[in-house]
Amino acid sequence: MNRKATALDVAKLAGVSRSAVSLVLNGRGDGNVALESQQRIREAAAALNYSPNKIALSLRNQQSRVIGIVSDQVVTSPFDGNIIAGADAVARSHGFVTVVMDTELDESRDEGAVDTLLDRQVDGLMYVTVGLRPLHVPPNMARVPSILANCFDDRPDAGLPAVIPDEVRGGREAAEHVMALGHRDIAFLAGDSLTPAAPRRIEGYREAFSGAGLEVNEDRVLQVGWDIDAGFHGAMKLLDGVEPARRPTAILCANDRLAVGVVLACYRLGLTIPQDVSVMGYDDEFRIAKAMVPALSTMALPLREMGAAAMTALLAEVGATPAGKNDDGGPAAGAATPAGAAAGAGAETMVPCRLVVRDSTGPAPAGR
Amino acid sequence: MNRKATALDVAKLAGVSRSAVSLVLNGRGDGNVALESQQRIREAAAALNYSPNKIALSLRNQQSRVIGIVSDQVVTSPFDGNIIAGADAVARSHGFVTVVMDTELDESRDEGAVDTLLDRQVDGLMYVTVGLRPLHVPPNMARVPSILANCFDDRPDAGLPAVIPDEVRGGREAAEHVMALGHRDIAFLAGDSLTPAAPRRIEGYREAFSGAGLEVNEDRVLQVGWDIDAGFHGAMKLLDGVEPARRPTAILCANDRLAVGVVLACYRLGLTIPQDVSVMGYDDEFRIAKAMVPALSTMALPLREMGAAAMTALLAEVGATPAGKNDDGGPAAGAATPAGAAAGAGAETMVPCRLVVRDSTGPAPAGR
DNA sequence: TTGAAAGCGATACCAC
DNA sequence: GTGGTATCGCTTTCAA
């Protein structure tokens, strides 16, 4: 608990001035400081376990190397934490640190969170949301370089750059996957339309149908909610007491928990997956999708990549040295950043979802 | 993006010196500064939207008002984020901010994370883990006040104070709950014994049996893993092809996902819950337990409370003003801190779990 | 009642 | 090749 060594301590021990210490430790010693002195300085630094005080550095450099992240509920959400993990990995690899303030869905705290972060002189700001949604951007975010992840500026145009998943394409590719397996009667169990995620996924589903020259049966798209029980009851509505020939042969769900509910309903009804009905999730939720019985085919949200892409773009804006040192001693942990990640002002970067085929989808039952 | 106003700007605008500004804005104006000047200073500050630069403050006060949190995988875990949320709420209410470094289970990054945080002059450190486990504490944590949440120091004694859930009691109370419903043949589906959580819960289960004067049937306790599929296969082993009279009437699971697997298996076998078999989870996992069909009875882990208790104890150690201002503009969000939360050096604070009775447990079948 | 000056720790410029 | 000094923004002591 004893106070840390300062540059002055090192200078004293090495018998030189503070300036010399600074020069040498920052690699600008050659040509400025005698080699012998350099050696002594390095030794002294090592002996005292010296490392510069980042607070003083921040004050001096007018650069805190801190990125503020405000989130609506990501910290306690079951899996969106990956957005932050992806962002943090990139920040760390540039010698930055992230400070996250979670408002726990209380929008009245947005402004305060941003101000707190700004007071602490963050070099940049990122806003992260649990589900894709339009965001009323706190005005003060404009004071430093900022970016949005999983949400987009609700103002008509201009606005802040955003990194979001390509939900339309995700919905389309999910539908195309089961179509390729021969399914034609495909239901879509969506969340609510409070967030644009469900409507966009449904839009993709429609695109797949029109792309295949098929008509969408409107009775097959149900907006039920986002939880297991909603999936269960939605599936019951679709399947219970319905003669086999009139059942949908595949059920697409807007998330994995809905799919869990659907599987539950199928088991309850004595239906086998995927022989009787194929079920697809969305999100590839950790410890859910892969571990289900049967393991769920799903459309993985590119959460980590989104966080990484957003942070990469933000740091570029902040002017961080791209090859900044990783001051955590760990592996670089370079999360993949999709091409074109660097978003221009007001641009929306779409990151594609990834189809994950497991055991819950299979060929359509014969004769259907 | 224009630079923020400094105390000097305010002083100039108000026509006084920087010192006066400082005095007034920190409430020590009366008796030192003319009332008229005070007024002008306040107005100037408001006009310029002045707020002190926290970096400069930190340097000056030798206090960053930042608590570093290092976590093993909490950021991306499905629900343990609540530990951090609880900790952060308390920190925030004291005018502190938390910065979390997640090592993503790479222990070799522990040291680096601690050092990074220390370089940034954090006032205190907290280590948070996803599951209860012994922790090899990074030596440098000793340099500032530190505390452990959901983990405990693996060194024989002394060590760092820790806040952990009372797993033994949780296991006992879960068993007692179903016993009170008349169950006697009770199975326990546990995770692995790699973490002390499962063994401790099993220990509690045994306590309940001996407390009731009953013998534990060792065939009824299965260490299967932590995921849905493990629960499914464990339940199949217990129930499939077994005549009703020889089936356990209740199955206790070491977490909610295991319970989901058990329910899946029951449905597959045409068994009704809770009429044929009662099922209990553990954790009260958000968006899982409550939304299951049927809704899961479970033992809620006091994650938020643990985080809050740990932070409360830590801040006391750091010497934070207990009534510190909430600089986030939001509600105080005072998470409940259990009595006795303030842990002395090396002490382990146990926080009790909370029984949540829903629809998956019911009276034992007649005649059993 | 007020303002000048000394740090807090590090860097960079500029005389020597 | 070296070390003194101003600076970042703020608080606090001390002298006027």
Coordinates of C-alpha atoms in Angstrom, one line a residue, chain A residues 163-327:
Chain A
V163 CA -23.1 -0.2 -36.2
I164 CA -26.1 -2.5 -36.4
P165 CA -26.8 -6.0 -37.4
D166 CA -28.4 -6.7 -40.8
E167 CA -31.6 -8.0 -39.5
V168 CA -33.5 -8.0 -42.8
R169 CA -30.8 -10.2 -44.3
G170 CA -30.8 -12.3 -41.2
G171 CA -34.5 -12.9 -41.5
R172 CA -34.2 -13.7 -45.2
E173 CA -31.4 -16.1 -44.8
A174 CA -33.1 -17.9 -42.0
A175 CA -36.2 -18.4 -44.2
E176 CA -34.0 -19.4 -47.2
H177 CA -32.3 -22.0 -45.0
V178 CA -35.5 -23.9 -44.3
M179 CA -36.7 -23.3 -47.8
A180 CA -33.6 -25.0 -49.1
L181 CA -34.7 -28.0 -46.9
G182 CA -37.9 -28.2 -48.8
H183 CA -40.2 -26.3 -46.4
R184 CA -42.9 -24.1 -47.9
D185 CA -45.3 -23.7 -45.0
I186 CA -43.1 -21.7 -42.7
A187 CA -44.4 -19.8 -39.6
F188 CA -42.6 -16.9 -38.0
L189 CA -42.9 -16.3 -34.3
A190 CA -41.8 -12.7 -33.7
G191 CA -41.4 -10.5 -30.7
D192 CA -43.3 -7.3 -30.5
S193 CA -43.0 -4.5 -32.9
L194 CA -41.8 -2.2 -30.2
T195 CA -38.3 -2.7 -31.4
P196 CA -37.4 -2.7 -35.1
A197 CA -35.7 -6.0 -34.8
A198 CA -38.8 -8.1 -35.2
P199 CA -40.3 -6.1 -38.1
R200 CA -37.0 -6.2 -40.0
R201 CA -36.6 -9.9 -39.5
I202 CA -40.1 -10.4 -40.8
E203 CA -39.3 -8.2 -43.8
G204 CA -36.4 -10.5 -44.6
Y205 CA -38.8 -13.4 -44.3
R206 CA -41.1 -11.8 -46.8
E207 CA -38.2 -11.1 -49.1
A208 CA -37.3 -14.8 -49.0
F209 CA -40.8 -15.7 -50.0
S210 CA -41.0 -13.3 -52.9
G211 CA -37.6 -14.3 -53.9
A212 CA -38.8 -17.9 -54.2
G213 CA -42.0 -16.8 -56.0
L214 CA -44.1 -17.8 -53.0
E215 CA -47.0 -16.1 -51.2
V216 CA -46.8 -15.3 -47.5
N217 CA -49.7 -16.7 -45.5
E218 CA -50.4 -13.9 -43.1
D219 CA -51.8 -16.3 -40.5
R220 CA -48.3 -17.7 -40.2
V221 CA -46.7 -14.6 -38.8
L222 CA -47.4 -14.2 -35.1
Q223 CA -46.1 -11.4 -32.9
V224 CA -46.1 -13.0 -29.5
G225 CA -43.3 -11.5 -27.4
W226 CA -39.8 -12.6 -26.6
D227 CA -39.9 -15.1 -23.9
I228 CA -40.1 -18.9 -23.5
D229 CA -43.8 -18.9 -22.5
A230 CA -44.6 -16.7 -25.5
G231 CA -42.9 -19.3 -27.8
F232 CA -44.8 -22.1 -26.0
H233 CA -48.2 -20.6 -26.4
G234 CA -47.5 -19.4 -29.9
A235 CA -46.5 -22.9 -31.0
M236 CA -49.6 -24.3 -29.3
K237 CA -51.7 -22.0 -31.3
L238 CA -50.0 -23.2 -34.5
L239 CA -49.9 -26.9 -33.6
D240 CA -52.3 -28.0 -30.9
G241 CA -55.3 -29.9 -32.3
V242 CA -54.3 -29.1 -35.9
E243 CA -54.3 -32.0 -38.3
P244 CA -50.8 -32.8 -39.5
A245 CA -51.4 -31.7 -43.1
R246 CA -52.4 -28.2 -41.9
R247 CA -49.5 -27.7 -39.6
P248 CA -46.6 -25.5 -40.6
T249 CA -43.6 -27.7 -41.2
A250 CA -41.1 -25.1 -39.9
I251 CA -41.2 -22.5 -37.3
L252 CA -38.8 -19.6 -37.3
C253 CA -38.4 -17.8 -34.1
A254 CA -37.2 -14.2 -33.5
N255 CA -34.9 -15.4 -30.7
D256 CA -33.6 -18.6 -29.1
R257 CA -35.8 -18.4 -26.0
L258 CA -38.9 -18.4 -28.1
A259 CA -37.5 -21.5 -29.8
V260 CA -37.1 -23.2 -26.5
G261 CA -40.8 -22.5 -25.9
V262 CA -41.6 -24.0 -29.3
V263 CA -39.6 -27.1 -28.6
L264 CA -41.3 -27.5 -25.2
A265 CA -44.7 -27.3 -26.9
C266 CA -43.7 -29.8 -29.5
Y267 CA -42.6 -32.3 -26.9
R268 CA -45.8 -31.7 -25.0
L269 CA -47.7 -32.6 -28.2
G270 CA -45.6 -35.6 -28.9
L271 CA -44.0 -34.1 -32.0
T272 CA -40.5 -34.8 -33.0
I273 CA -38.0 -32.2 -34.0
P274 CA -37.0 -31.9 -36.8
Q275 CA -38.9 -34.9 -38.3
D276 CA -42.3 -33.4 -37.6
V277 CA -41.4 -29.8 -37.5
S278 CA -38.2 -27.8 -37.9
V279 CA -37.5 -25.1 -35.4
M280 CA -35.1 -22.2 -35.8
G281 CA -33.9 -19.7 -33.2
Y282 CA -32.2 -16.4 -33.6
D283 CA -29.2 -14.9 -31.6
D284 CA -27.3 -18.1 -30.9
E285 CA -27.6 -17.3 -27.3
F286 CA -24.7 -18.7 -25.2
R287 CA -25.4 -21.8 -23.2
I288 CA -28.9 -22.0 -24.7
A289 CA -28.9 -22.6 -28.5
K290 CA -26.0 -25.1 -28.5
A291 CA -27.1 -26.9 -25.4
M292 CA -30.8 -27.4 -26.3
V293 CA -32.2 -30.9 -27.1
P294 CA -32.0 -30.9 -30.0
A295 CA -29.3 -28.3 -30.5
L296 CA -30.9 -25.3 -32.1
S297 CA -30.3 -24.1 -35.6
T298 CA -30.2 -20.4 -35.3
M299 CA -29.0 -17.1 -36.8
A300 CA -26.1 -15.8 -34.8
L301 CA -26.1 -12.1 -34.0
P302 CA -22.7 -10.6 -34.6
L303 CA -22.5 -9.0 -31.2
R304 CA -18.8 -9.2 -30.6
E305 CA -18.0 -8.1 -34.1
M306 CA -20.4 -5.1 -33.8
G307 CA -18.7 -4.0 -30.6
A308 CA -15.3 -4.4 -32.2
A309 CA -16.3 -2.6 -35.4
A310 CA -17.8 0.2 -33.4
M311 CA -14.8 0.7 -31.2
T312 CA -12.5 0.5 -34.2
A313 CA -14.3 3.2 -36.0
L314 CA -14.5 5.3 -32.8
L315 CA -10.8 5.0 -32.0
A316 CA -10.0 6.1 -35.6
E317 CA -12.1 9.1 -35.0
V318 CA -10.4 9.8 -31.6
G319 CA -7.1 9.6 -33.4
A320 CA -5.7 6.7 -31.4
T321 CA -2.5 5.2 -32.7
P322 CA -3.7 2.1 -34.4
A323 CA -0.7 0.1 -33.3
G324 CA -1.1 1.3 -29.7
K325 CA 0.5 -0.9 -27.1
N326 CA -1.6 -3.5 -25.3
D327 CA -1.0 -2.6 -21.7

